mmCIF file of C-alpha atoms in Angstrom:
data_model
loop_
_atom_site.group_PDB
_atom_site.id
_atom_site.type_symbol
_atom_site.label_atom_id
_atom_site.label_comp_id
_atom_site.label_asym_id
_atom_site.label_seq_id
_atom_site.Cartn_x
_atom_site.Cartn_y
_atom_site.Cartn_z
ATOM 1 C CA LEU A 1 112.244 -29.171 -87.057
ATOM 2 C CA GLY A 2 115.269 -27.282 -88.326
ATOM 3 C CA HIS A 3 117.518 -30.171 -87.288
ATOM 4 C CA CYS A 4 115.105 -32.911 -88.357
ATOM 5 C CA VAL A 5 116.925 -33.880 -91.540
ATOM 6 C CA ALA A 6 120.325 -33.712 -89.888
ATOM 7 C CA PHE A 7 119.110 -36.049 -87.174
ATOM 8 C CA GLY A 8 117.687 -38.385 -89.783
ATOM 9 C CA GLN A 9 121.057 -38.523 -91.531
ATOM 10 C CA ARG A 10 122.821 -39.334 -88.265
ATOM 11 C CA ALA A 11 120.324 -42.118 -87.655
ATOM 12 C CA GLY A 12 120.921 -43.545 -91.134
ATOM 13 C CA VAL A 13 117.439 -42.784 -92.415
ATOM 14 C CA GLN A 14 116.156 -42.684 -95.975
ATOM 15 C CA PRO A 15 113.600 -40.239 -97.439
ATOM 16 C CA VAL A 16 110.051 -41.317 -98.161
ATOM 17 C CA SER A 17 107.305 -39.598 -100.119
ATOM 18 C CA ARG A 18 104.797 -37.188 -98.588
ATOM 19 C CA GLY A 19 101.993 -39.539 -99.494
ATOM 20 C CA GLY A 20 103.636 -42.430 -97.660
ATOM 21 C CA GLY A 21 105.124 -44.498 -100.477
ATOM 22 C CA PRO A 22 108.702 -45.338 -101.402
ATOM 23 C CA GLU A 23 109.019 -42.462 -103.882
ATOM 24 C CA ARG A 24 111.691 -39.770 -103.823
ATOM 25 C CA THR A 25 111.093 -36.734 -101.662
ATOM 26 C CA VAL A 26 113.570 -33.908 -101.095
ATOM 27 C CA ALA A 27 113.316 -32.453 -97.589
ATOM 28 C CA ARG A 28 113.986 -28.752 -97.173
ATOM 29 C CA ALA A 29 115.704 -28.095 -93.869
ATOM 30 C CA ALA A 30 114.630 -24.880 -92.200
ATOM 31 C CA ALA A 31 117.156 -22.634 -90.506
ATOM 32 C CA PRO A 32 117.330 -23.072 -86.704
ATOM 33 C CA PRO A 33 115.138 -20.508 -84.901
ATOM 34 C CA ARG A 34 116.875 -17.566 -83.300
ATOM 35 C CA ALA A 35 117.101 -17.746 -79.521
ATOM 36 C CA GLU A 36 114.982 -14.616 -79.075
ATOM 37 C CA GLU A 37 112.119 -15.943 -81.190
ATOM 38 C CA VAL A 38 109.087 -17.214 -79.314
ATOM 39 C CA LEU A 39 107.107 -18.210 -82.399
ATOM 40 C CA ASP A 40 108.640 -18.468 -85.847
ATOM 41 C CA VAL A 41 106.668 -18.593 -89.085
ATOM 42 C CA THR A 42 106.176 -22.112 -90.438
ATOM 43 C CA ARG A 43 105.147 -23.509 -93.804
ATOM 44 C CA THR A 44 103.038 -26.621 -93.471
ATOM 45 C CA GLU A 45 104.491 -28.116 -96.641
ATOM 46 C CA ASP A 46 108.026 -27.753 -95.256
ATOM 47 C CA THR A 47 107.030 -29.334 -91.956
ATOM 48 C CA VAL A 48 105.391 -32.289 -93.711
ATOM 49 C CA ASP A 49 108.396 -32.725 -96.013
ATOM 50 C CA GLN A 50 110.781 -32.696 -93.072
ATOM 51 C CA LEU A 51 108.759 -35.215 -91.094
ATOM 52 C CA ASN A 52 108.495 -37.542 -94.070
ATOM 53 C CA ALA A 53 112.235 -37.233 -94.695
ATOM 54 C CA VAL A 54 112.971 -38.918 -91.359
ATOM 55 C CA GLN A 55 112.784 -42.701 -91.446
ATOM 56 C CA PHE A 56 114.178 -44.717 -88.552
ATOM 57 C CA ASP A 57 116.323 -47.805 -89.057
ATOM 58 C CA SER A 58 114.925 -49.541 -85.997
ATOM 59 C CA ARG A 59 111.913 -51.818 -86.433
ATOM 60 C CA CYS A 60 110.952 -53.783 -83.345
ATOM 61 C CA HIS A 61 107.373 -54.646 -84.328
ATOM 62 C CA LEU A 62 105.308 -55.232 -87.476
ATOM 63 C CA VAL A 63 101.830 -53.840 -87.017
ATOM 64 C CA THR A 64 100.316 -55.915 -89.836
ATOM 65 C CA THR A 65 101.677 -59.337 -88.776
ATOM 66 C CA ASP A 66 102.840 -59.287 -85.151
ATOM 67 C CA PRO A 67 100.257 -59.707 -82.376
ATOM 68 C CA PRO A 68 99.574 -56.528 -80.415
ATOM 69 C CA PRO A 69 101.341 -56.163 -77.052
ATOM 70 C CA ALA A 70 99.262 -57.660 -74.253
ATOM 71 C CA ILE A 71 98.779 -54.364 -72.468
ATOM 72 C CA ASP A 72 95.924 -51.898 -72.102
ATOM 73 C CA PRO A 73 97.251 -48.396 -72.896
ATOM 74 C CA PHE A 74 94.208 -46.740 -71.338
ATOM 75 C CA ALA A 75 94.649 -48.688 -68.087
ATOM 76 C CA LEU A 76 98.293 -47.565 -67.881
ATOM 77 C CA VAL A 77 97.246 -43.931 -67.487
ATOM 78 C CA GLU A 78 93.796 -44.421 -65.964
ATOM 79 C CA GLY A 79 94.725 -42.735 -62.716
ATOM 80 C CA LEU A 80 96.018 -39.654 -64.534
ATOM 81 C CA LEU A 81 93.206 -39.631 -67.087
ATOM 82 C CA GLU A 82 90.225 -40.098 -64.762
ATOM 83 C CA PRO A 83 90.186 -36.536 -63.337
ATOM 84 C CA LEU A 84 90.708 -34.895 -66.740
ATOM 85 C CA GLY A 85 87.026 -34.044 -67.286
ATOM 86 C CA SER A 86 86.535 -32.538 -63.837
ATOM 87 C CA ASN A 87 89.839 -30.643 -64.046
ATOM 88 C CA VAL A 88 88.857 -29.108 -67.374
ATOM 89 C CA ARG A 89 85.390 -28.201 -66.081
ATOM 90 C CA ALA A 90 87.061 -26.402 -63.171
ATOM 91 C CA GLN A 91 89.126 -24.374 -65.653
ATOM 92 C CA LEU A 92 85.933 -23.419 -67.488
ATOM 93 C CA ASP A 93 84.027 -22.240 -64.414
ATOM 94 C CA HIS A 94 85.639 -18.810 -64.664
ATOM 95 C CA THR A 95 82.796 -17.107 -66.515
ATOM 96 C CA GLU A 96 79.661 -15.265 -65.477
ATOM 97 C CA SER A 97 77.671 -16.710 -68.377
ATOM 98 C CA PRO A 98 75.978 -20.043 -67.608
ATOM 99 C CA THR A 99 75.388 -20.637 -71.323
ATOM 100 C CA LEU A 100 79.056 -20.138 -72.167
ATOM 101 C CA ARG A 101 80.115 -22.365 -69.270
ATOM 102 C CA ASP A 102 77.668 -25.165 -70.081
ATOM 103 C CA SER A 103 78.364 -25.165 -73.818
ATOM 104 C CA ALA A 104 82.132 -25.214 -73.268
ATOM 105 C CA GLN A 105 81.802 -28.057 -70.737
ATOM 106 C CA HIS A 106 79.423 -30.074 -72.936
ATOM 107 C CA PHE A 107 82.001 -32.679 -73.993
ATOM 108 C CA PHE A 108 83.677 -32.853 -70.585
ATOM 109 C CA GLY A 109 80.914 -34.582 -68.647
ATOM 110 C CA ALA A 110 78.484 -31.681 -68.283
ATOM 111 C CA GLY A 111 76.222 -32.771 -71.151
ATOM 112 C CA ARG A 112 74.783 -36.015 -72.488
ATOM 113 C CA ALA A 113 77.420 -36.402 -75.207
ATOM 114 C CA ARG A 114 79.986 -39.162 -74.938
ATOM 115 C CA GLU A 115 83.244 -37.793 -73.577
ATOM 116 C CA GLY A 116 85.130 -39.367 -76.472
ATOM 117 C CA LYS A 117 87.983 -41.840 -76.652
ATOM 118 C CA ARG A 118 90.491 -39.429 -75.081
ATOM 119 C CA VAL A 119 93.143 -40.788 -77.454
ATOM 120 C CA ARG A 120 95.079 -37.522 -77.543
ATOM 121 C CA PRO A 121 95.622 -37.189 -73.783
ATOM 122 C CA VAL A 122 96.474 -40.889 -73.607
ATOM 123 C CA ILE A 123 99.283 -40.632 -76.147
ATOM 124 C CA VAL A 124 100.582 -37.457 -74.470
ATOM 125 C CA LEU A 125 100.746 -39.236 -71.110
ATOM 126 C CA LEU A 126 102.350 -42.363 -72.589
ATOM 127 C CA ILE A 127 104.895 -40.430 -74.659
ATOM 128 C CA GLY A 128 105.728 -38.312 -71.632
ATOM 129 C CA ALA A 129 106.400 -41.374 -69.484
ATOM 130 C CA ALA A 130 108.332 -43.219 -72.208
ATOM 131 C CA THR A 131 110.574 -40.261 -73.044
ATOM 132 C CA ALA A 132 111.236 -39.507 -69.366
ATOM 133 C CA LEU A 133 113.091 -42.838 -69.134
ATOM 134 C CA SER A 134 115.731 -41.608 -71.571
ATOM 135 C CA ALA A 135 116.015 -38.021 -70.343
ATOM 136 C CA PRO A 136 119.596 -36.681 -70.535
ATOM 137 C CA GLN A 137 121.667 -37.023 -67.384
ATOM 138 C CA GLY A 138 121.099 -33.998 -65.201
ATOM 139 C CA ALA A 139 117.885 -33.000 -66.965
ATOM 140 C CA ARG A 140 114.986 -32.462 -64.582
ATOM 141 C CA PRO A 141 111.514 -32.855 -66.075
ATOM 142 C CA GLU A 142 109.129 -29.992 -65.458
ATOM 143 C CA PRO A 143 106.891 -30.795 -62.428
ATOM 144 C CA ASP A 144 103.246 -29.809 -62.303
ATOM 145 C CA ALA A 145 101.548 -27.998 -59.454
ATOM 146 C CA ALA A 146 100.017 -31.160 -57.988
ATOM 147 C CA ALA A 147 103.372 -32.889 -58.074
ATOM 148 C CA GLU A 148 105.020 -29.939 -56.320
ATOM 149 C CA ALA A 149 102.327 -29.947 -53.624
ATOM 150 C CA SER A 150 102.710 -33.668 -52.989
ATOM 151 C CA GLY A 151 106.486 -33.692 -53.214
ATOM 152 C CA GLU A 152 106.479 -35.988 -56.279
ATOM 153 C CA HIS A 153 109.082 -33.932 -58.122
ATOM 154 C CA SER A 154 109.825 -36.746 -60.595
ATOM 155 C CA LEU A 155 106.325 -36.618 -62.133
ATOM 156 C CA PRO A 156 106.502 -34.509 -65.349
ATOM 157 C CA ASN A 157 103.976 -31.828 -66.047
ATOM 158 C CA ARG A 158 102.242 -33.931 -68.695
ATOM 159 C CA ARG A 159 98.806 -34.076 -67.072
ATOM 160 C CA GLN A 160 98.335 -30.383 -67.775
ATOM 161 C CA LEU A 161 99.593 -30.840 -71.335
ATOM 162 C CA ALA A 162 97.159 -33.734 -71.812
ATOM 163 C CA ALA A 163 94.242 -31.549 -70.684
ATOM 164 C CA ILE A 164 95.360 -28.650 -72.893
ATOM 165 C CA THR A 165 95.558 -30.971 -75.896
ATOM 166 C CA GLU A 166 92.024 -32.277 -75.331
ATOM 167 C CA MET A 167 90.680 -28.745 -74.844
ATOM 168 C CA ILE A 168 92.188 -27.592 -78.143
ATOM 169 C CA HIS A 169 90.818 -30.687 -79.886
ATOM 170 C CA THR A 170 87.324 -30.160 -78.433
ATOM 171 C CA ALA A 171 87.323 -26.487 -79.430
ATOM 172 C CA SER A 172 88.164 -27.522 -82.998
ATOM 173 C CA LEU A 173 85.245 -29.990 -83.002
ATOM 174 C CA ILE A 174 82.796 -27.338 -81.850
ATOM 175 C CA HIS A 175 83.984 -24.911 -84.514
ATOM 176 C CA ASP A 176 84.008 -27.652 -87.183
ATOM 177 C CA ASP A 177 80.389 -28.474 -86.432
ATOM 178 C CA VAL A 178 79.426 -24.831 -86.921
ATOM 179 C CA LEU A 179 81.262 -24.620 -90.248
ATOM 180 C CA ASP A 180 79.802 -27.941 -91.428
ATOM 181 C CA ALA A 181 76.283 -27.243 -90.074
ATOM 182 C CA ALA A 182 76.453 -30.654 -88.360
ATOM 183 C CA ASP A 183 73.469 -31.830 -86.318
ATOM 184 C CA THR A 184 75.131 -34.383 -84.034
ATOM 185 C CA ARG A 185 78.439 -35.090 -82.332
ATOM 186 C CA ARG A 186 79.353 -38.029 -80.092
ATOM 187 C CA GLY A 187 75.806 -39.322 -79.952
ATOM 188 C CA ASP A 188 74.177 -36.032 -78.943
ATOM 189 C CA SER A 189 73.231 -32.769 -80.588
ATOM 190 C CA ALA A 190 76.072 -30.523 -81.704
ATOM 191 C CA VAL A 191 76.736 -27.578 -79.391
ATOM 192 C CA HIS A 192 75.360 -25.001 -81.843
ATOM 193 C CA ARG A 193 72.128 -27.015 -82.103
ATOM 194 C CA LEU A 194 71.736 -27.185 -78.319
ATOM 195 C CA TYR A 195 72.503 -23.521 -77.707
ATOM 196 C CA SER A 196 73.150 -21.258 -80.689
ATOM 197 C CA THR A 197 75.773 -20.649 -83.329
ATOM 198 C CA LYS A 198 77.024 -17.630 -81.402
ATOM 199 C CA ALA A 199 77.291 -19.639 -78.178
ATOM 200 C CA ALA A 200 79.142 -22.448 -79.981
ATOM 201 C CA VAL A 201 81.686 -20.105 -81.554
ATOM 202 C CA LEU A 202 82.263 -18.354 -78.239
ATOM 203 C CA SER A 203 82.500 -21.628 -76.307
ATOM 204 C CA GLY A 204 85.176 -22.878 -78.719
ATOM 205 C CA ASP A 205 87.012 -19.569 -78.348
ATOM 206 C CA PHE A 206 86.671 -19.833 -74.560
ATOM 207 C CA LEU A 207 88.183 -23.325 -74.577
ATOM 208 C CA LEU A 208 91.131 -22.078 -76.629
ATOM 209 C CA ALA A 209 91.567 -19.070 -74.345
ATOM 210 C CA ARG A 210 91.593 -21.195 -71.186
ATOM 211 C CA ALA A 211 93.948 -23.696 -72.821
ATOM 212 C CA SER A 212 96.278 -20.814 -73.701
ATOM 213 C CA VAL A 213 96.243 -19.574 -70.101
ATOM 214 C CA MET A 214 97.096 -23.070 -68.849
ATOM 215 C CA LEU A 215 99.852 -23.298 -71.441
ATOM 216 C CA ALA A 216 101.361 -19.975 -70.376
ATOM 217 C CA ARG A 217 101.346 -21.073 -66.735
ATOM 218 C CA MET A 218 103.618 -23.974 -67.642
ATOM 219 C CA ASN A 219 106.352 -21.353 -68.066
ATOM 220 C CA ASN A 220 108.083 -23.242 -70.891
ATOM 221 C CA ALA A 221 108.652 -21.059 -73.965
ATOM 222 C CA GLN A 222 109.527 -24.003 -76.204
ATOM 223 C CA VAL A 223 106.320 -25.843 -75.364
ATOM 224 C CA VAL A 224 104.289 -22.652 -75.878
ATOM 225 C CA ARG A 225 105.898 -22.227 -79.297
ATOM 226 C CA GLU A 226 105.259 -25.805 -80.420
ATOM 227 C CA MET A 227 101.665 -25.933 -79.185
ATOM 228 C CA SER A 228 100.962 -22.543 -80.786
ATOM 229 C CA LYS A 229 102.017 -24.034 -84.112
ATOM 230 C CA SER A 230 99.281 -26.633 -83.700
ATOM 231 C CA LEU A 231 96.674 -23.856 -83.457
ATOM 232 C CA GLU A 232 98.081 -22.278 -86.608
ATOM 233 C CA ALA A 233 97.892 -25.629 -88.413
ATOM 234 C CA LEU A 234 94.276 -26.227 -87.344
ATOM 235 C CA VAL A 235 93.215 -22.930 -88.879
ATOM 236 C CA GLN A 236 95.196 -23.627 -92.042
ATOM 237 C CA GLY A 237 93.484 -27.008 -92.351
ATOM 238 C CA GLU A 238 90.062 -25.383 -92.298
ATOM 239 C CA LEU A 239 91.151 -22.889 -94.942
ATOM 240 C CA MET A 240 92.492 -25.707 -97.113
ATOM 241 C CA GLN A 241 89.127 -27.434 -96.827
ATOM 242 C CA LEU A 242 87.151 -24.293 -97.690
ATOM 243 C CA ARG A 243 89.304 -22.994 -100.542
ATOM 244 C CA SER A 244 90.535 -26.021 -102.477
ATOM 245 C CA THR A 245 91.057 -25.685 -106.233
ATOM 246 C CA PRO A 246 89.810 -28.333 -108.699
ATOM 247 C CA ASP A 247 93.302 -29.842 -108.984
ATOM 248 C CA GLU A 248 93.679 -29.917 -105.205
ATOM 249 C CA ARG A 249 90.371 -31.735 -104.794
ATOM 250 C CA LEU A 250 91.796 -34.559 -106.931
ATOM 251 C CA SER A 251 95.158 -34.673 -105.134
ATOM 252 C CA LEU A 252 95.965 -37.343 -102.541
ATOM 253 C CA GLU A 253 98.964 -35.265 -101.439
ATOM 254 C CA TYR A 254 96.722 -32.283 -100.758
ATOM 255 C CA TYR A 255 94.306 -34.519 -98.836
ATOM 256 C CA LEU A 256 97.138 -35.821 -96.630
ATOM 257 C CA THR A 257 98.517 -32.343 -95.978
ATOM 258 C CA LYS A 258 95.037 -31.157 -95.007
ATOM 259 C CA SER A 259 94.673 -34.240 -92.761
ATOM 260 C CA TYR A 260 97.964 -33.338 -91.104
ATOM 261 C CA CYS A 261 96.699 -29.820 -90.391
ATOM 262 C CA LYS A 262 93.265 -30.827 -89.122
ATOM 263 C CA THR A 263 94.189 -33.958 -87.145
ATOM 264 C CA ALA A 264 97.827 -35.017 -87.015
ATOM 265 C CA SER A 265 99.418 -31.641 -86.254
ATOM 266 C CA LEU A 266 97.926 -31.408 -82.749
ATOM 267 C CA MET A 267 99.060 -34.964 -81.982
ATOM 268 C CA ALA A 268 102.538 -34.313 -83.393
ATOM 269 C CA TYR A 269 103.151 -31.064 -81.533
ATOM 270 C CA SER A 270 101.692 -32.336 -78.245
ATOM 271 C CA CYS A 271 103.861 -35.477 -78.395
ATOM 272 C CA LYS A 272 106.916 -33.333 -79.143
ATOM 273 C CA SER A 273 105.993 -31.053 -76.241
ATOM 274 C CA ALA A 274 105.711 -34.072 -73.932
ATOM 275 C CA ALA A 275 109.293 -35.000 -74.844
ATOM 276 C CA LEU A 276 110.425 -31.424 -74.165
ATOM 277 C CA LEU A 277 108.794 -31.556 -70.721
ATOM 278 C CA SER A 278 110.711 -34.782 -70.072
ATOM 279 C CA GLY A 279 113.942 -32.823 -70.414
ATOM 280 C CA HIS A 280 114.933 -33.509 -74.026
ATOM 281 C CA ALA A 281 116.345 -30.803 -76.284
ATOM 282 C CA ILE A 282 114.115 -29.640 -79.116
ATOM 283 C CA GLU A 283 116.533 -30.911 -81.774
ATOM 284 C CA SER A 284 117.171 -34.236 -80.031
ATOM 285 C CA GLY A 285 116.437 -37.585 -81.633
ATOM 286 C CA VAL A 286 113.867 -38.331 -78.921
ATOM 287 C CA ALA A 287 111.923 -35.115 -79.587
ATOM 288 C CA VAL A 288 111.962 -35.856 -83.328
ATOM 289 C CA ALA A 289 110.792 -39.427 -82.685
ATOM 290 C CA ALA A 290 107.958 -38.189 -80.457
ATOM 291 C CA GLU A 291 106.783 -35.719 -83.100
ATOM 292 C CA LYS A 292 107.168 -38.371 -85.793
ATOM 293 C CA PHE A 293 104.987 -40.759 -83.777
ATOM 294 C CA GLY A 294 102.226 -38.170 -83.377
ATOM 295 C CA TYR A 295 102.396 -37.245 -87.050
ATOM 296 C CA HIS A 296 102.018 -40.776 -88.402
ATOM 297 C CA PHE A 297 99.595 -41.901 -85.708
ATOM 298 C CA GLY A 298 97.422 -38.876 -86.440
ATOM 299 C CA LEU A 299 97.398 -39.584 -90.169
ATOM 300 C CA ALA A 300 96.543 -43.258 -89.573
ATOM 301 C CA PHE A 301 93.738 -42.145 -87.242
ATOM 302 C CA GLN A 302 92.284 -39.708 -89.783
ATOM 303 C CA VAL A 303 92.579 -42.110 -92.732
ATOM 304 C CA ILE A 304 90.697 -44.790 -90.775
ATOM 305 C CA ASP A 305 88.131 -42.150 -89.790
ATOM 306 C CA ASP A 306 87.560 -41.452 -93.478
ATOM 307 C CA LEU A 307 87.280 -45.181 -94.146
ATOM 308 C CA LEU A 308 84.647 -45.540 -91.409
ATOM 309 C CA ASP A 309 82.605 -42.807 -93.091
ATOM 310 C CA PHE A 310 81.800 -45.512 -95.660
ATOM 311 C CA THR A 311 81.725 -48.662 -93.520
ATOM 312 C CA ALA A 312 80.430 -47.764 -90.035
ATOM 313 C CA THR A 313 76.849 -47.151 -88.948
ATOM 314 C CA ASP A 314 75.555 -43.758 -87.831
ATOM 315 C CA GLU A 315 75.273 -45.122 -84.290
ATOM 316 C CA GLN A 316 78.885 -46.281 -84.260
ATOM 317 C CA LEU A 317 80.125 -42.966 -85.608
ATOM 318 C CA GLY A 318 77.932 -40.790 -83.397
ATOM 319 C CA LYS A 319 77.186 -38.760 -86.542
ATOM 320 C CA PRO A 320 75.738 -39.444 -90.018
ATOM 321 C CA GLY A 321 77.744 -41.610 -92.419
ATOM 322 C CA LEU A 322 78.905 -40.381 -95.842
ATOM 323 C CA GLN A 323 79.143 -36.957 -94.239
ATOM 324 C CA ASP A 324 82.392 -36.043 -96.011
ATOM 325 C CA MET A 325 80.922 -36.331 -99.515
ATOM 326 C CA SER A 326 77.766 -34.570 -98.349
ATOM 327 C CA LEU A 327 80.040 -31.653 -97.451
ATOM 328 C CA GLY A 328 81.741 -31.823 -100.841
ATOM 329 C CA LEU A 329 84.953 -33.390 -99.544
ATOM 330 C CA SER A 330 86.988 -36.027 -101.348
ATOM 331 C CA THR A 331 88.842 -38.376 -98.996
ATOM 332 C CA ALA A 332 91.218 -41.293 -99.561
ATOM 333 C CA PRO A 333 88.579 -43.922 -100.495
ATOM 334 C CA VAL A 334 87.099 -41.613 -103.142
ATOM 335 C CA LEU A 335 90.469 -40.488 -104.502
ATOM 336 C CA TYR A 336 91.707 -44.059 -104.850
ATOM 337 C CA ALA A 337 88.435 -45.101 -106.485
ATOM 338 C CA ALA A 338 88.771 -42.219 -108.962
ATOM 339 C CA GLU A 339 92.108 -43.611 -110.128
ATOM 340 C CA GLU A 340 90.314 -46.827 -111.021
ATOM 341 C CA TYR A 341 87.093 -45.226 -112.298
ATOM 342 C CA PRO A 342 87.972 -41.830 -113.882
ATOM 343 C CA GLU A 343 84.295 -40.923 -114.327
ATOM 344 C CA LEU A 344 84.222 -40.302 -110.567
ATOM 345 C CA LYS A 345 86.467 -37.257 -111.032
ATOM 346 C CA GLN A 346 83.615 -35.155 -112.398
ATOM 347 C CA LEU A 347 81.611 -35.778 -109.227
ATOM 348 C CA ILE A 348 84.618 -34.813 -107.120
ATOM 349 C CA LEU A 349 85.183 -31.619 -109.098
ATOM 350 C CA ARG A 350 81.579 -30.475 -108.602
ATOM 351 C CA LYS A 351 81.767 -31.445 -104.911
ATOM 352 C CA PHE A 352 78.998 -34.058 -105.220
ATOM 353 C CA GLU A 353 76.440 -31.234 -105.518
ATOM 354 C CA ALA A 354 74.144 -32.781 -108.155
ATOM 355 C CA ALA A 355 71.223 -34.921 -107.074
ATOM 356 C CA GLY A 356 72.330 -38.520 -106.567
ATOM 357 C CA ASP A 357 76.063 -37.717 -106.669
ATOM 358 C CA VAL A 358 76.771 -38.956 -103.141
ATOM 359 C CA GLU A 359 74.972 -42.247 -103.679
ATOM 360 C CA ALA A 360 76.589 -42.769 -107.098
ATOM 361 C CA ALA A 361 80.055 -42.057 -105.725
ATOM 362 C CA CYS A 362 79.455 -44.436 -102.832
ATOM 363 C CA ARG A 363 78.548 -47.241 -105.232
ATOM 364 C CA VAL A 364 81.742 -46.663 -107.205
ATOM 365 C CA VAL A 365 83.871 -46.638 -104.057
ATOM 366 C CA MET A 366 82.326 -49.869 -102.794
ATOM 367 C CA LYS A 367 83.061 -51.748 -106.031
ATOM 368 C CA SER A 368 86.578 -50.337 -106.365
ATOM 369 C CA ALA A 369 89.797 -51.088 -104.499
ATOM 370 C CA GLY A 370 89.451 -47.742 -102.723
ATOM 371 C CA LEU A 371 88.634 -49.108 -99.279
ATOM 372 C CA ARG A 372 91.429 -51.704 -99.420
ATOM 373 C CA ARG A 373 94.002 -49.139 -100.531
ATOM 374 C CA THR A 374 92.817 -46.739 -97.835
ATOM 375 C CA LYS A 375 93.370 -49.429 -95.198
ATOM 376 C CA GLU A 376 96.853 -50.030 -96.618
ATOM 377 C CA LEU A 377 97.609 -46.297 -96.409
ATOM 378 C CA ALA A 378 96.545 -46.264 -92.764
ATOM 379 C CA ALA A 379 98.664 -49.352 -92.078
ATOM 380 C CA PHE A 380 101.699 -47.641 -93.626
ATOM 381 C CA HIS A 381 101.359 -44.680 -91.280
ATOM 382 C CA ALA A 382 100.629 -46.898 -88.280
ATOM 383 C CA GLN A 383 103.839 -48.813 -88.999
ATOM 384 C CA ALA A 384 105.798 -45.569 -89.291
ATOM 385 C CA ALA A 385 104.430 -44.553 -85.887
ATOM 386 C CA VAL A 386 105.538 -47.904 -84.449
ATOM 387 C CA ASP A 387 109.002 -47.437 -85.952
ATOM 388 C CA ALA A 388 109.268 -44.106 -84.136
ATOM 389 C CA CYS A 389 108.272 -45.876 -80.899
ATOM 390 C CA CYS A 390 111.006 -48.441 -81.435
ATOM 391 C CA THR A 391 113.664 -45.752 -80.935
ATOM 392 C CA LEU A 392 112.471 -45.267 -77.332
ATOM 393 C CA PRO A 393 113.620 -47.493 -74.440
ATOM 394 C CA PRO A 394 111.558 -50.686 -73.946
ATOM 395 C CA CYS A 395 108.884 -50.096 -71.317
ATOM 396 C CA GLU A 396 105.179 -50.614 -70.682
ATOM 397 C CA GLU A 397 104.384 -47.163 -72.007
ATOM 398 C CA ARG A 398 106.143 -47.881 -75.292
ATOM 399 C CA ASP A 399 104.182 -51.123 -75.579
ATOM 400 C CA GLY A 400 101.029 -49.131 -74.901
ATOM 401 C CA LEU A 401 101.810 -46.807 -77.805
ATOM 402 C CA VAL A 402 102.408 -49.779 -80.096
ATOM 403 C CA ARG A 403 99.110 -51.295 -78.951
ATOM 404 C CA LEU A 404 97.340 -48.040 -79.832
ATOM 405 C CA CYS A 405 98.648 -48.365 -83.395
ATOM 406 C CA HIS A 406 96.871 -51.738 -83.573
ATOM 407 C CA VAL A 407 93.741 -50.222 -82.029
ATOM 408 C CA VAL A 408 93.575 -47.403 -84.550
ATOM 409 C CA LEU A 409 93.640 -49.875 -87.441
ATOM 410 C CA SER A 410 90.898 -52.074 -85.983
ATOM 411 C CA ARG A 411 88.554 -49.437 -84.563
ATOM 412 C CA SER A 412 84.930 -49.299 -85.647
ATOM 413 C CA SER A 413 83.990 -45.866 -84.288
#
């Protein structure tokens, strides 16, 4: 992102605030990485500032007023997405431990749990196809092994990236459930409840290890670097959640930065990597737009997820509702409600640990404007993701990405 601000200035962009409003934010441009560096040290705050500093002039669609494009984004990539579960299971067969194999494959069709929405691989595949249309003249997208075998040299190596992204995401879920002592996930028991805590930790590690091997086999140092940053951000997000200070627990900015680390970073870096595989330079406007899409889409996704913690049923969520407050976490609905009802701040500061705190906080949130303002925050980020899409050439895949921004705002699970 060293050239992110410079690109934004060339595109005629204006800075926005980290929290998503029209306030002033000064972006700090990082120095370009040296050619010999494979992985440079990053500061999450700098990355978030730089992403927020880029605002595109183009606006081809209003997510709050225009009807969604009449296209099914999942159907567009169905043929590429269908074998994902079996392909991942094949990657996880390389172990002599049946318990490790079964626990790692649990969310990829081997267990009773729902396989999930597969949103992350879908956006990787759509971004890859959309950015390939504007690849620089003479650039040749990286082919995958299947494409080489079949002679389809024009097909980018995005299927492998899509699988890697879902494996990293699934590993983070398994580890999250251990840290949170969760009982269920996707309508079934959490992995550590089915097997053991040790098996769950090792299965998450195994998923990350196999994803890293697949990533290395892509033989693209830039993609390895960017995807490695997503792993770093995931760990930092967990640390932010475990070690927050009292002031940080009351901060919407801190909440959004943590949400970037835990959710949006993987989407942002995988979308950027898809653009790199399509032949775009790392500092190009297309690569920045792809990362910008993943960043804002990921934040909209997480903000709506936190909204659903209050409004959806346990069956819809596949896990208990009000789980965030039960874990001592303050999310957007609670933080907005606390601005309106300051007495809620004491409950936030003590992490809802006293008897009746969760129920009392829920009542305050429901009578406040917290849920409405949370929906508006999600809509802001969904619109910013659409604006990033609008810089790409018109195509079905771009329409599919725009449609996903509508889907994320209207989802109930």
